[in-house]
Amino acid sequence: MSDLIHYRLDDGLALIGLDRAPVNALDQSMRAAISEACERAACDPRVQAIVLHGERGLFSAGADIREFGTDASFAEPDLPSTLVRLAEIHKPVVAAIGRLALGGGLELALACGYRIGEPGTRLGLAEISLGLLPGAGGTQRLPRLIGVESALNMILSGEQVDAQTARLLGILDRIAPSAEQLLEEAKAYAYELIGCCAPARPAEAWPEPAEGLPDDFLAHYRAEHEPRWKSRLAPRLVLSAMEAACLLPLEEGLAREMALFKRAEASRQSKALRHVFFAEREAARIPGIGEDIRLRRIAKVAIIGAGTMGGGIAMNFANAGIPVALLEREGEALERGLTQIRKNYEASLKRGKLTAEQMQQRMELLFGTLDYADLADADLVIEAVFEKMEIKQQVFRMLDKVCKPGAILASNTSSLDVDAIAAVVSRPQDVIGLHFFSPANVMRLLEVVRGQATAPDVLATTMAIARRIGKLPVISGVCFGFIGNRMLEPYAREAHRLVLEGATPAQVDAVLTGLDLNMGVFSMLDLAGIDVNFLIRSSNRAASAHDESYCRLGDELYAMGRYGQKSGRGFYLYQGRSRQEDDEVMALAERLAGELDVTRRAIGEQEIHDRCLFMLINEGIQLLDEGIALRASDIDLVWINGYGFPAHLGGPMHYAEHLGLDKILSGIQHYRRALGEYGEMWFRPAPLLERLVAAGRSRIERLPAQSAGANLKFLERVR
Ligand code: 3H9
């Protein structure tokens, strides 16, 4: 018997314990071990019932994601057939589900006749986030257990449900009083089943899953939800599988599900989403810092600035049960900030996302103050004041005076030099950048900016606290704009320039949203505020002093008071939530083109795509070469979680690999020649891109320069 399974005979019961750290993923060896153990129990006349459980509590996180896209994925015994065989055993099988049953893990439990959880159990079919659909019976057995509508909601959302909800839905038959008692309760359940001669499988609650639903239920469901799916394949395949569940007998439905699953598995989208899954886990690793590093204790946090950003940041900590002091200069501003936080919580309360008691608890963790002395016992202080170096430095000088030794001093700057901020304190090793994205209580991304002097334990502690408050932290080095905003610059520059050359903002945005980005450049700028963008640009004018042509459009809109959505006019005209193109902007572009001697012409979609995306990708590759980003996959995470890049394209670096690095390089070289002086100035291939193509590589990774000077030359040319 394999050491992945603990098989025990216990007075008429076979106890089959899954034991493959860390999450009992169902790879080929695990599937073989489960099959073997189940056959043994099925054939052993001493065994009257079987209990399947996680040897260390956790049941299973499903199929082994590493196997997808390889021959191992369906290597025998494959999961669907293993579960078909399990469901055929003529003895009651009880799944004792500790902690988690996800994806194939839940499908394993669904193939058992009976299921018991514990209070902390969470269940879900998470495949959709990997661009997949459940492929081992989930789309066929779940609707027969809980009905089509609930099954569809669970599968399409990929969300986990807790034990109580699972019990109400009918997924769990029982809940043990505690995790510690789960196995004993499961055994007692099995003896009861034996005692009453229960069948191996109880009758299905929904033998005809579509019964009672209108004939056009699925068609309506599709019409209602499809616009949100954009070009994603997996939700559409889920609907097809659900259609099969409604129309076909189980066996045929399972065959149809498998065919659909294989289609999803082979898709580019699933490959990209699997890349994102592993990228998120990789981002947590800090080269050179082991897991044994001693973290600093964070029991109290302070935020400087109770504006939108500071308030949002404070909410993250209160949500995680950590007390937060919120400091403002004026009582009125403080009051406004606290009121806004209360309003945000009230909105969650109304939407049923929060109970009144939880809201009260969170508000009680927030403590407003006007006095820096109140920050003396904070373990982590995050400054979220106006984005101006002198103001930030002033705040840090103050923090240096009042904060206790060992407190971590963080700046929520979105672009400024963290080293210059650290330079004004006596303890630069304690300083770090924490770039939250707006709205800070909602957005998952957190750029953690490691300064020259930042101590390893400060970095490790902030990465850990970020995860504790539910963020996805990605490490960046210091440069203007860090990973995200620095890449935004060349991307947005091309968008502006294209408008000068004859494209319209809507045309540019449509190409980008056509790629499934959440927003085009111009809608994004209108939302973020043209005034805010002007301010950021103003702090870095030197970098573009040799060609400000592309900034002119934004500068003039700013001068006209067209600040974007907030003023009802920006690149577009706004009326309530609707938006339209504005002739005034087009006329302005035409005038500026005349002044700047830019020839106007009709511009096609491919050109918009290539110029915006290739410049974005080129800058990302350069960031990797400079060591600002640790990995190409980190860049992908930043753009997916901070800038609405579609996860099913895997992020800009993964997308670049799909397009072909040689194609991107030749595209950049083409525009360098085709766009005259402007092309000469901006379309400069990143040296790493050139090296990767010369070496015939298809993946974006660091490749040492033969001459160390190459990189510096690029920097001199561009910055
Ligand atoms: C499926 O089941 C398809 C079937 O319907 C049909 C098949 C035919 N496989 O996240 P963590 C690793 S699709 C392989 O850091 P946490 C993970 O990489 C699957 N590895 O911990 C990491 O490794 P490392 C549907 C997996 O506590 C380590 O475990 N299932 C898998 O924050 C710890 O993970 C899902 O989509 C896996 N399935 O979160 C569940 N799961 O240490 C995906 C985890 O080397 N998993 N690993 O970096 C999760 O959502 C989270 O990992 C989980 C734990 C909640 C389980």
PDB file of C-alpha atoms and ligand atoms in Angstrom, residues 22-23 25 61-66 68 74 79-80 100 102-105 107 126-127 129-130 132-136 160 261 277-278 281 285, ligand 1:
ATOM      1  CA  PRO A  22       0.430  20.017   1.828  1.00  0.00           C
ATOM      2  CA  VAL A  23      -3.128  19.811   0.442  1.00  0.00           C
ATOM      3  CA  ALA A  25      -3.671  17.206  -4.313  1.00  0.00           C
ATOM      4  CA  ALA A  61      -7.672  20.860  -2.635  1.00  0.00           C
ATOM      5  CA  GLY A  62      -8.485  18.909  -5.780  1.00  0.00           C
ATOM      6  CA  ALA A  63      -6.622  17.780  -8.863  1.00  0.00           C
ATOM      7  CA  ASP A  64      -2.912  18.533  -8.978  1.00  0.00           C
ATOM      8  CA  ILE A  65      -2.721  21.763 -10.943  1.00  0.00           C
ATOM      9  CA  ARG A  66       0.869  21.028 -11.942  1.00  0.00           C
ATOM     10  CA  PHE A  68      -2.607  20.107 -16.282  1.00  0.00           C
ATOM     11  CA  PHE A  74      -5.362  12.038 -17.396  1.00  0.00           C
ATOM     12  CA  LEU A  79      -9.884  11.171 -11.653  1.00  0.00           C
ATOM     13  CA  PRO A  80     -13.258  10.896 -13.424  1.00  0.00           C
ATOM     14  CA  LEU A 100     -11.256  22.137   2.755  1.00  0.00           C
ATOM     15  CA  LEU A 102     -12.007  22.178  -3.368  1.00  0.00           C
ATOM     16  CA  GLY A 103     -12.404  21.262  -7.032  1.00  0.00           C
ATOM     17  CA  GLY A 104     -11.641  17.579  -7.511  1.00  0.00           C
ATOM     18  CA  GLY A 105     -11.532  17.313  -3.710  1.00  0.00           C
ATOM     19  CA  GLU A 107     -15.909  15.966  -6.515  1.00  0.00           C
ATOM     20  CA  ALA A 126     -12.673  26.528  -7.742  1.00  0.00           C
ATOM     21  CA  GLU A 127     -11.924  25.373 -11.285  1.00  0.00           C
ATOM     22  CA  SER A 129     -10.474  30.620 -11.567  1.00  0.00           C
ATOM     23  CA  LEU A 130      -8.111  28.290 -13.438  1.00  0.00           C
ATOM     24  CA  LEU A 132     -11.518  25.176 -16.177  1.00  0.00           C
ATOM     25  CA  LEU A 133     -14.802  23.560 -15.308  1.00  0.00           C
ATOM     26  CA  PRO A 134     -15.175  20.744 -12.816  1.00  0.00           C
ATOM     27  CA  GLY A 135     -14.125  17.673 -14.794  1.00  0.00           C
ATOM     28  CA  ALA A 136     -14.646  14.770 -12.428  1.00  0.00           C
ATOM     29  CA  GLN A 160     -16.288  28.610  -1.228  1.00  0.00           C
ATOM     30  CA  PHE A 261     -13.014  19.794 -19.534  1.00  0.00           C
ATOM     31  CA  PHE A 277      -2.051  30.729  -9.755  1.00  0.00           C
ATOM     32  CA  PHE A 278       1.612  29.772  -9.444  1.00  0.00           C
ATOM     33  CA  ARG A 281       2.517  31.677  -4.743  1.00  0.00           C
ATOM     34  CA  ARG A 285       9.082  34.103  -1.861  1.00  0.00           C
TER      35      ARG A 285
HETATM   36  C1  3H9 B   1      -9.553  20.408 -10.366  1.00  0.00           C
HETATM   37  O1  3H9 B   1      -9.697  19.892  -9.296  1.00  0.00           O
HETATM   38  C2  3H9 B   1     -10.029  19.809 -11.664  1.00  0.00           C
HETATM   39  C3  3H9 B   1     -11.009  18.697 -11.491  1.00  0.00           C
HETATM   40  O2  3H9 B   1     -12.322  19.229 -11.447  1.00  0.00           O
HETATM   41  C4  3H9 B   1     -11.018  17.749 -12.658  1.00  0.00           C
HETATM   42  C5  3H9 B   1      -9.778  17.013 -12.952  1.00  0.00           C
HETATM   43  C6  3H9 B   1      -9.926  16.045 -14.081  1.00  0.00           C
HETATM   44  N1  3H9 B   1      -2.560  21.333  -6.982  1.00  0.00           N
HETATM   45  O3  3H9 B   1      -2.034  28.481  -1.767  1.00  0.00           O
HETATM   46  P1  3H9 B   1      -1.037  27.969  -0.788  1.00  0.00           P
HETATM   47  C7  3H9 B   1       0.040  23.981  -3.475  1.00  0.00           C
HETATM   48  S1  3H9 B   1      -8.686  21.867 -10.544  1.00  0.00           S
HETATM   49  C8  3H9 B   1      -1.236  21.461  -6.807  1.00  0.00           C
HETATM   50  O4  3H9 B   1       0.270  28.650  -0.711  1.00  0.00           O
HETATM   51  P2  3H9 B   1      -2.952  28.470   1.297  1.00  0.00           P
HETATM   52  C9  3H9 B   1       0.438  25.427  -3.737  1.00  0.00           C
HETATM   53  O5  3H9 B   1       0.989  25.560  -5.023  1.00  0.00           O
HETATM   54  C10 3H9 B   1      -8.110  22.235  -8.909  1.00  0.00           C
HETATM   55  N2  3H9 B   1      -0.698  22.226  -5.841  1.00  0.00           N
HETATM   56  O6  3H9 B   1      -1.634  27.834   0.694  1.00  0.00           O
HETATM   57  C11 3H9 B   1       1.464  25.634  -2.637  1.00  0.00           C
HETATM   58  O7  3H9 B   1       2.657  25.013  -3.058  1.00  0.00           O
HETATM   59  P3  3H9 B   1       4.067  25.702  -2.751  1.00  0.00           P
HETATM   60  C12 3H9 B   1      -9.143  22.909  -8.109  1.00  0.00           C
HETATM   61  C13 3H9 B   1      -1.531  22.866  -5.034  1.00  0.00           C
HETATM   62  O8  3H9 B   1      -3.125  27.837   2.606  1.00  0.00           O
HETATM   63  C14 3H9 B   1       0.899  24.817  -1.484  1.00  0.00           C
HETATM   64  O9  3H9 B   1      -0.011  23.886  -2.077  1.00  0.00           O
HETATM   65  N3  3H9 B   1      -8.582  23.330  -6.863  1.00  0.00           N
HETATM   66  C15 3H9 B   1      -2.917  22.786  -5.166  1.00  0.00           C
HETATM   67  O10 3H9 B   1      -2.916  29.951   1.192  1.00  0.00           O
HETATM   68  C16 3H9 B   1       0.159  25.636  -0.478  1.00  0.00           C
HETATM   69  O11 3H9 B   1      -0.809  26.427  -1.154  1.00  0.00           O
HETATM   70  C17 3H9 B   1      -8.163  24.594  -6.657  1.00  0.00           C
HETATM   71  O12 3H9 B   1      -8.253  25.430  -7.515  1.00  0.00           O
HETATM   72  C18 3H9 B   1      -3.432  21.962  -6.188  1.00  0.00           C
HETATM   73  N4  3H9 B   1      -4.759  21.798  -6.378  1.00  0.00           N
HETATM   74  O13 3H9 B   1      -4.145  28.003   0.330  1.00  0.00           O
HETATM   75  C19 3H9 B   1      -7.548  24.885  -5.308  1.00  0.00           C
HETATM   76  N5  3H9 B   1      -3.505  23.563  -4.219  1.00  0.00           N
HETATM   77  O14 3H9 B   1       4.179  25.688  -1.277  1.00  0.00           O
HETATM   78  C20 3H9 B   1      -6.271  25.645  -5.478  1.00  0.00           C
HETATM   79  C21 3H9 B   1      -2.497  24.093  -3.516  1.00  0.00           C
HETATM   80  O15 3H9 B   1       5.024  24.824  -3.469  1.00  0.00           O
HETATM   81  N6  3H9 B   1      -5.614  25.893  -4.227  1.00  0.00           N
HETATM   82  N7  3H9 B   1      -1.303  23.680  -3.997  1.00  0.00           N
HETATM   83  O16 3H9 B   1       3.978  27.089  -3.327  1.00  0.00           O
HETATM   84  C22 3H9 B   1      -5.960  26.892  -3.383  1.00  0.00           C
HETATM   85  O17 3H9 B   1      -6.920  27.591  -3.595  1.00  0.00           O
HETATM   86  C23 3H9 B   1      -5.088  27.140  -2.198  1.00  0.00           C
HETATM   87  O18 3H9 B   1      -3.817  26.641  -2.490  1.00  0.00           O
HETATM   88  C24 3H9 B   1      -5.579  26.501  -0.879  1.00  0.00           C
HETATM   89  C25 3H9 B   1      -4.495  26.664   0.222  1.00  0.00           C
HETATM   90  C26 3H9 B   1      -6.854  27.219  -0.462  1.00  0.00           C
HETATM   91  C27 3H9 B   1      -5.827  25.027  -1.075  1.00  0.00           C
END
